[in-house]
Amino acid sequence: MNKCIGCGSVLQSEDSNQVGYTRDLEKPLCERCFRIRNYSDYKLVSNNNEEFIDILNNIGHKDALVLLVVDLFNMPNMLSSLNQYLSNDVLLVLTKRDLLPRDVYDVKLKKYFADLPLHIVDSIIVSSIKNNHIDELLNMIRQYQKGREVYVVGFTNAGKSTLINHLLTSYTGEKPVITTSMLPSTTIGVIKIAIDDTLTLIDTPGLLDEHSLINYVSIDTLKKIIPKREIKPRSYQIKGRQSLIIDELLRLDSTDNNLIFFIANDLEIKRKYNNSDELKNLCHHIVKAHAYEDIVISGLGFIKVMKDEDVDIYTKEEVEVYTRKSLI
Ligand SMILES: Nc1nc2c(ncn2[C@@H]2O[C@H](COP(=O)(O)OP(=O)(O)OP(=O)(O)O)[C@@H](O)[C@H]2O)c(=O)[nH]1
Ligand SMILES: [Mg+2]
């Protein structure tokens, strides 16, 4: 039973619509990985969380160190639910730091996660793309490993495989092995990557956040909503009643407030002063936001609210909209 070295799926040549498909079982990569790597041709696979949860439960029953990788820009609301599966020592790796404004204090970001109901031995803020704090991370892994296996877990798209590739290329000089992409469920099975004789990192498929917008948009839209550079916060002084509209994705109605949007720079925000019906066909949420809270639109970003207000939000039905204490 051969496995694809890029995504960890079991290679098969029977069904081109299933994961692991290849015409040539002797080749190391499945067709989907080959196409992502060579043509940036992304193919969405449908997945459910059952297998992922089995993997997490298995890890939870071992004396292993867990690196929990969290995307600082797009962290899921149900992060704390991971405590159902993981009783391990957890090293919290907050990644994609490059996407948040530089002037935010790292201490503040770390403090945000202080109450996570997991056995967190330490935490670190990194960026795989910008190579920030990767040496410190490796030192921490070695410090807390204590001869145990090291599993890299988290939600899909958090950047787990990118981080492992980065550690691999930095410390061994080898080429990246694991397939990465902006699509959910890129990694399908468990993949072991040896960094040296004493350290092997075990990549795992990410849990799906079924409430995230990334599951419900086309690949072209996905390219726009996933930020590639540091996000420039966009501030809107709302005088009277106004609507702010982002593509076909979101409408926000607010009165006399000050709102700061943290979304990808490529997304245009249109301001409307008249009471048009644009996007009112989308699912309506009345969000009770308090001053200095974020309204989070799962998968799209967040909006910091400066005054208490019941804000009207219209977005796709499947997408979760909620408030949290402000991250920034
Ligand atoms: N800006 C930025 N993007 C990153 C960083 N790390 C990963 N990414 C991007 O995040 C996306 C997802 O990365 P992956 O490494 O495939 O994520 P994953 O957690 O392995 O996802 P699954 O395999 O689906 O569970 C890719 O588009 C990466 O380029 C980072 O430090 N900064
Ligand atoms: Mg992956």
Short mmCIF file of C-alpha atoms and ligand atoms in Angstrom, two decimals:
data_model
loop_
_atom_site.label_atom_id
_atom_site.label_comp_id
_atom_site.label_asym_id
_atom_site.label_seq_id
_atom_site.Cartn_x
_atom_site.Cartn_y
_atom_site.Cartn_z
CA MET A 1 0.00 0.00 0.00
CA ASN A 2 1.93 3.05 -1.24
CA LYS A 3 1.17 6.51 0.00
CA CYS A 4 1.47 9.79 -1.87
CA ILE A 5 4.51 11.63 -0.46
CA GLY A 6 2.75 14.99 -0.97
CA CYS A 7 -0.57 14.49 0.83
CA GLY A 8 -0.30 11.14 2.61
CA SER A 9 -3.28 9.59 0.80
CA VAL A 10 -3.18 5.91 -0.20
CA LEU A 11 -2.36 5.76 -3.92
CA GLN A 12 -5.01 4.10 -6.11
CA SER A 13 -5.65 3.91 -9.84
CA GLU A 14 -9.35 3.00 -9.83
CA ASP A 15 -11.31 6.20 -9.26
CA SER A 16 -10.07 9.56 -10.54
CA ASN A 17 -12.62 11.35 -8.35
CA GLN A 18 -11.24 9.94 -5.12
CA VAL A 19 -8.13 11.03 -3.25
CA GLY A 20 -4.84 9.31 -4.04
CA TYR A 21 -5.67 8.75 -7.71
CA THR A 22 -2.75 8.14 -10.05
CA ARG A 23 -2.47 6.45 -13.44
CA ASP A 24 0.92 5.06 -12.50
CA LEU A 25 1.15 3.44 -9.09
CA GLU A 26 4.95 3.47 -9.30
CA LYS A 27 5.04 7.28 -9.13
CA PRO A 28 5.40 8.89 -5.66
CA LEU A 29 2.77 11.64 -6.11
CA CYS A 30 -0.98 11.42 -6.66
CA GLU A 31 -2.40 13.32 -9.60
CA ARG A 32 -3.93 16.04 -7.44
CA CYS A 33 -0.57 16.81 -5.76
CA PHE A 34 1.19 16.73 -9.12
CA ARG A 35 -1.25 19.25 -10.56
CA ILE A 36 -1.15 21.57 -7.55
CA ARG A 37 2.65 21.61 -7.64
CA ASN A 38 3.19 21.92 -11.37
CA TYR A 39 0.20 23.86 -12.64
CA SER A 40 -1.27 25.49 -9.50
CA ASP A 41 -4.36 23.63 -10.62
CA TYR A 42 -6.37 23.14 -7.49
CA LYS A 43 -8.86 20.37 -7.03
CA LEU A 44 -11.18 20.49 -4.06
CA VAL A 45 -11.73 17.17 -2.36
CA SER A 46 -14.76 16.59 -0.25
CA ASN A 47 -13.89 15.46 3.19
CA ASN A 48 -15.51 14.94 6.52
CA ASN A 49 -13.97 15.25 9.93
CA GLU A 50 -14.42 11.65 11.08
CA GLU A 51 -11.03 10.42 9.92
CA PHE A 52 -9.31 13.53 11.25
CA ILE A 53 -10.96 13.07 14.62
CA ASP A 54 -9.81 9.43 14.71
CA ILE A 55 -6.26 10.64 14.11
CA LEU A 56 -6.56 13.26 16.88
CA ASN A 57 -8.02 10.68 19.29
CA ASN A 58 -5.12 8.38 18.56
CA ILE A 59 -2.62 11.15 19.27
CA GLY A 60 -4.54 12.03 22.42
CA HIS A 61 -3.96 8.51 23.75
CA LYS A 62 -0.20 8.70 23.26
CA ASP A 63 2.49 10.39 25.29
CA ALA A 64 3.42 12.62 22.35
CA LEU A 65 4.19 16.30 22.03
CA VAL A 66 1.61 18.17 19.98
CA LEU A 67 2.41 21.30 17.99
CA LEU A 68 -0.95 23.02 17.65
CA VAL A 69 -0.66 25.35 14.66
CA VAL A 70 -3.11 28.28 14.64
CA ASP A 71 -3.54 30.80 11.83
CA LEU A 72 -3.49 34.16 13.62
CA PHE A 73 -5.59 35.80 10.95
CA ASN A 74 -8.19 33.08 10.54
CA MET A 75 -8.42 31.25 13.81
CA PRO A 76 -11.52 29.12 14.24
CA ASN A 77 -14.05 29.87 16.93
CA MET A 78 -14.04 26.26 18.11
CA LEU A 79 -10.32 26.02 18.81
CA SER A 80 -11.04 25.13 22.42
CA SER A 81 -13.11 22.13 21.30
CA LEU A 82 -9.82 20.36 20.56
CA ASN A 83 -9.57 19.59 24.27
CA GLN A 84 -12.10 16.77 23.67
CA TYR A 85 -9.37 14.88 21.84
CA LEU A 86 -6.01 16.15 23.07
CA SER A 87 -4.79 15.73 26.61
CA ASN A 88 -1.14 15.92 25.45
CA ASP A 89 1.47 18.54 26.16
CA VAL A 90 0.76 21.21 23.56
CA LEU A 91 3.24 23.67 22.10
CA LEU A 92 1.07 26.43 20.67
CA VAL A 93 2.42 27.74 17.35
CA LEU A 94 0.68 30.95 16.27
CA THR A 95 1.54 31.38 12.63
CA LYS A 96 1.04 33.76 9.67
CA ARG A 97 2.24 36.64 11.88
CA ASP A 98 3.25 38.41 8.65
CA LEU A 99 -0.43 39.00 7.84
CA LEU A 100 -1.22 41.05 10.95
CA PRO A 101 -0.09 44.67 11.28
CA ARG A 102 3.51 44.94 12.41
CA ASP A 103 2.77 47.41 15.20
CA VAL A 104 0.63 44.95 17.18
CA TYR A 105 2.44 43.64 20.25
CA ASP A 106 3.21 39.93 20.17
CA VAL A 107 2.64 39.82 23.93
CA LYS A 108 -0.94 40.91 23.36
CA LEU A 109 -1.46 38.25 20.70
CA LYS A 110 -0.08 35.53 22.96
CA LYS A 111 -2.19 36.69 25.90
CA TYR A 112 -5.27 36.19 23.76
CA PHE A 113 -4.73 32.43 23.90
CA ALA A 114 -3.91 32.25 27.61
CA ASP A 115 -7.28 30.73 28.50
CA LEU A 116 -7.31 27.90 25.94
CA PRO A 117 -8.39 24.80 27.85
CA LEU A 118 -5.44 22.70 26.68
CA HIS A 119 -2.24 21.61 28.39
CA ILE A 120 -0.10 24.32 26.82
CA VAL A 121 3.57 24.03 27.79
CA ASP A 122 4.65 27.09 25.81
CA SER A 123 3.66 29.28 22.88
CA ILE A 124 5.47 30.99 20.04
CA ILE A 125 4.53 33.38 17.25
CA VAL A 126 6.05 32.58 13.84
CA SER A 127 5.77 33.21 10.15
CA SER A 128 6.87 30.41 7.82
CA ILE A 129 6.77 32.71 4.81
CA LYS A 130 8.94 35.42 6.43
CA ASN A 131 11.10 32.96 8.39
CA ASN A 132 10.27 34.65 11.70
CA HIS A 133 11.22 32.81 14.92
CA ILE A 134 11.74 29.50 13.18
CA ASP A 135 15.06 28.86 15.01
CA GLU A 136 13.37 29.55 18.34
CA LEU A 137 10.59 27.16 17.39
CA LEU A 138 13.03 24.36 16.62
CA ASN A 139 14.79 24.94 19.96
CA MET A 140 11.46 24.81 21.77
CA ILE A 141 10.47 21.58 20.02
CA ARG A 142 13.75 20.00 21.11
CA GLN A 143 13.30 21.31 24.65
CA TYR A 144 9.79 19.90 25.09
CA GLN A 145 10.09 16.79 22.93
CA LYS A 146 11.73 14.66 25.66
CA GLY A 147 12.20 11.74 23.31
CA ARG A 148 8.53 11.67 22.34
CA GLU A 149 6.87 11.70 18.93
CA VAL A 150 5.96 15.18 17.67
CA TYR A 151 2.61 15.62 15.92
CA VAL A 152 1.66 18.78 14.06
CA VAL A 153 -2.09 19.35 14.29
CA GLY A 154 -4.63 22.11 13.72
CA PHE A 155 -7.44 23.24 11.51
CA THR A 156 -7.18 22.99 7.74
CA ASN A 157 -5.22 25.78 6.05
CA ALA A 158 -3.53 26.83 9.27
CA GLY A 159 -0.12 26.40 7.63
CA LYS A 160 1.02 23.10 9.22
CA SER A 161 2.59 21.58 6.11
CA THR A 162 4.20 24.87 5.06
CA LEU A 163 5.81 25.08 8.50
CA ILE A 164 7.15 21.51 8.34
CA ASN A 165 8.49 22.08 4.80
CA HIS A 166 10.15 25.23 6.05
CA LEU A 167 11.82 23.45 8.98
CA LEU A 168 12.92 20.69 6.58
CA THR A 169 14.44 23.00 4.00
CA SER A 170 16.08 25.25 6.63
CA TYR A 171 17.79 22.49 8.58
CA THR A 172 18.46 19.77 6.03
CA GLY A 173 18.77 21.72 2.79
CA GLU A 174 16.29 19.28 1.23
CA LYS A 175 13.50 20.42 -1.06
CA PRO A 176 9.96 20.80 0.34
CA VAL A 177 8.20 17.43 0.32
CA ILE A 178 4.64 18.09 1.45
CA THR A 179 2.07 19.60 -0.91
CA THR A 180 0.64 22.88 0.37
CA SER A 181 -2.15 25.02 -1.03
CA MET A 182 -4.66 27.65 -0.09
CA LEU A 183 -7.48 25.11 -0.46
CA PRO A 184 -8.94 23.32 2.53
CA SER A 185 -7.94 19.65 3.04
CA THR A 186 -4.65 19.64 1.16
CA THR A 187 -3.08 17.05 3.45
CA ILE A 188 -5.11 13.84 3.47
CA GLY A 189 -3.12 11.40 5.61
CA VAL A 190 -0.36 11.34 8.19
CA ILE A 191 3.11 12.23 6.79
CA LYS A 192 6.37 11.68 8.67
CA ILE A 193 9.24 14.06 7.94
CA ALA A 194 12.63 13.37 9.50
CA ILE A 195 14.52 16.56 10.35
CA ASP A 196 17.45 14.60 11.84
CA ASP A 197 18.13 11.38 13.77
CA THR A 198 16.41 12.66 16.89
CA LEU A 199 13.50 14.63 15.45
CA THR A 200 10.70 13.51 13.14
CA LEU A 201 7.72 15.79 12.63
CA ILE A 202 4.40 14.11 11.87
CA ASP A 203 2.04 16.16 9.71
CA THR A 204 -1.69 15.48 9.99
CA PRO A 205 -4.75 16.47 7.97
CA GLY A 206 -6.40 19.61 9.34
CA LEU A 207 -9.83 19.66 10.87
CA LEU A 208 -12.41 21.32 8.68
CA ASP A 209 -14.15 24.39 10.01
CA GLU A 210 -17.45 23.87 8.25
CA HIS A 211 -18.56 27.40 9.17
CA SER A 212 -15.72 29.05 7.26
CA LEU A 213 -16.36 30.99 4.08
CA ILE A 214 -13.39 29.25 2.44
CA ASN A 215 -15.57 26.15 1.93
CA TYR A 216 -18.27 28.00 0.01
CA VAL A 217 -16.52 30.17 -2.58
CA SER A 218 -14.95 29.60 -5.99
CA ILE A 219 -11.20 29.30 -6.35
CA ASP A 220 -11.02 32.79 -7.87
CA THR A 221 -12.78 34.27 -4.86
CA LEU A 222 -10.62 32.23 -2.53
CA LYS A 223 -7.55 33.81 -4.09
CA LYS A 224 -8.95 37.22 -3.20
CA ILE A 225 -10.11 36.52 0.34
CA ILE A 226 -6.89 34.81 1.49
CA PRO A 227 -4.47 37.63 2.27
CA LYS A 228 -0.96 37.42 0.90
CA ARG A 229 0.58 40.47 2.50
CA GLU A 230 0.36 42.40 5.75
CA ILE A 231 -3.21 43.53 6.16
CA LYS A 232 -3.74 47.25 6.07
CA PRO A 233 -6.55 48.00 8.53
CA ARG A 234 -9.29 50.07 6.87
CA SER A 235 -11.14 52.47 9.12
CA TYR A 236 -14.69 53.73 8.43
CA GLN A 237 -16.32 56.60 10.30
CA ILE A 238 -20.03 55.91 10.00
CA LYS A 239 -22.24 59.00 10.24
CA GLY A 240 -25.97 58.26 10.16
CA ARG A 241 -27.02 54.96 8.59
CA GLN A 242 -24.63 53.44 6.05
CA SER A 243 -23.92 50.13 4.35
CA LEU A 244 -20.50 48.65 3.63
CA ILE A 245 -20.38 46.00 0.93
CA ILE A 246 -17.60 43.52 0.19
CA ASP A 247 -17.97 41.89 -3.22
CA GLU A 248 -20.89 39.46 -3.25
CA LEU A 249 -19.78 38.22 0.15
CA LEU A 250 -20.89 40.59 2.85
CA ARG A 251 -23.11 43.54 3.61
CA LEU A 252 -22.81 45.37 6.91
CA ASP A 253 -25.28 48.07 8.01
CA SER A 254 -24.25 50.37 10.84
CA THR A 255 -25.25 53.69 12.38
CA ASP A 256 -22.91 56.31 13.90
CA ASN A 257 -19.97 54.09 14.68
CA ASN A 258 -16.32 53.67 13.86
CA LEU A 259 -15.38 50.34 12.28
CA ILE A 260 -11.96 48.95 11.43
CA PHE A 261 -11.86 46.20 8.80
CA PHE A 262 -9.15 43.54 8.84
CA ILE A 263 -9.65 41.68 5.57
CA ALA A 264 -7.43 40.93 2.57
CA ASN A 265 -6.16 44.13 0.91
CA ASP A 266 -7.40 42.88 -2.48
CA LEU A 267 -11.02 43.00 -1.37
CA GLU A 268 -12.79 46.22 -2.19
CA ILE A 269 -15.14 47.74 0.39
CA LYS A 270 -17.92 49.84 -1.15
CA ARG A 271 -19.65 52.39 1.00
CA LYS A 272 -23.36 53.10 0.32
CA TYR A 273 -25.22 56.03 1.81
CA ASN A 274 -28.66 55.20 0.43
CA ASN A 275 -30.78 52.36 1.68
CA SER A 276 -30.39 49.98 -1.30
CA ASP A 277 -31.34 46.30 -1.12
CA GLU A 278 -27.97 45.08 -2.36
CA LEU A 279 -27.08 41.66 -0.87
CA LYS A 280 -30.10 41.72 1.41
CA ASN A 281 -30.96 38.32 -0.07
CA LEU A 282 -28.08 36.83 1.95
CA CYS A 283 -28.56 35.43 5.44
CA HIS A 284 -29.27 38.20 7.98
CA HIS A 285 -27.56 38.31 11.40
CA ILE A 286 -28.14 40.96 14.03
CA VAL A 287 -24.84 41.05 15.86
CA LYS A 288 -24.81 42.58 19.34
CA ALA A 289 -21.32 44.04 19.33
CA HIS A 290 -19.75 45.86 22.26
CA ALA A 291 -17.14 48.56 22.00
CA TYR A 292 -13.64 47.18 21.24
CA GLU A 293 -14.94 43.77 20.22
CA ASP A 294 -14.30 42.09 16.87
CA ILE A 295 -17.11 40.87 14.69
CA VAL A 296 -15.61 37.78 13.06
CA ILE A 297 -16.83 36.57 9.70
CA SER A 298 -15.35 33.06 9.59
CA GLY A 299 -12.85 32.75 6.76
CA LEU A 300 -13.14 36.38 5.64
CA GLY A 301 -11.59 38.32 8.51
CA PHE A 302 -12.81 40.55 11.31
CA ILE A 303 -14.16 44.02 12.01
CA LYS A 304 -13.25 45.91 15.17
CA VAL A 305 -16.19 47.91 16.51
CA MET A 306 -15.52 51.08 18.51
CA LYS A 307 -19.02 51.65 19.98
CA ASP A 308 -21.76 49.34 21.28
CA GLU A 309 -24.20 48.62 18.47
CA ASP A 310 -26.53 45.96 17.08
CA VAL A 311 -24.91 45.64 13.66
CA ASP A 312 -26.78 44.12 10.72
CA ILE A 313 -24.70 41.64 8.75
CA TYR A 314 -25.72 39.79 5.60
CA THR A 315 -23.55 36.94 4.40
CA LYS A 316 -23.65 33.34 3.16
CA GLU A 317 -25.93 31.12 5.17
CA GLU A 318 -23.28 28.56 6.14
CA VAL A 319 -20.84 31.14 7.46
CA GLU A 320 -20.50 31.75 11.17
CA VAL A 321 -20.64 35.33 12.40
CA TYR A 322 -19.70 36.00 16.03
CA THR A 323 -18.10 38.49 18.37
CA ARG A 324 -14.95 38.08 20.44
CA LYS A 325 -12.78 40.35 22.54
CA SER A 326 -10.63 42.32 20.13
CA LEU A 327 -7.49 40.54 18.95
CA ILE A 328 -5.71 43.75 18.00
N1 LIG B 1 1.03 34.67 4.81
C1 LIG B 1 1.34 33.43 5.21
N2 LIG B 1 0.77 32.39 4.61
C2 LIG B 1 1.10 31.15 5.03
C3 LIG B 1 2.02 30.92 6.10
N3 LIG B 1 2.11 29.58 6.29
C4 LIG B 1 1.28 29.01 5.39
N4 LIG B 1 0.68 29.94 4.62
C5 LIG B 1 -0.29 29.73 3.54
O1 LIG B 1 -1.45 29.09 4.08
C6 LIG B 1 -2.03 28.21 3.13
C7 LIG B 1 -2.24 26.85 3.75
O2 LIG B 1 -0.99 26.26 4.03
P1 LIG B 1 -0.79 24.71 4.28
O3 LIG B 1 0.58 24.52 4.81
O4 LIG B 1 -1.20 23.92 3.07
O5 LIG B 1 -1.87 24.47 5.44
P2 LIG B 1 -2.19 23.12 6.24
O6 LIG B 1 -2.41 23.52 7.66
O7 LIG B 1 -1.15 22.10 5.99
O8 LIG B 1 -3.60 22.72 5.59
P3 LIG B 1 -4.27 21.25 5.44
O9 LIG B 1 -3.27 20.35 4.84
O10 LIG B 1 -5.45 21.50 4.58
O11 LIG B 1 -4.67 20.85 6.83
C8 LIG B 1 -1.07 28.19 1.93
O12 LIG B 1 -1.60 29.05 0.93
C9 LIG B 1 0.23 28.73 2.51
O13 LIG B 1 1.03 29.40 1.55
C10 LIG B 1 2.64 32.07 6.71
O14 LIG B 1 3.44 32.00 7.65
N5 LIG B 1 2.24 33.30 6.23
MG MG B 2 -1.27 20.27 5.14
#
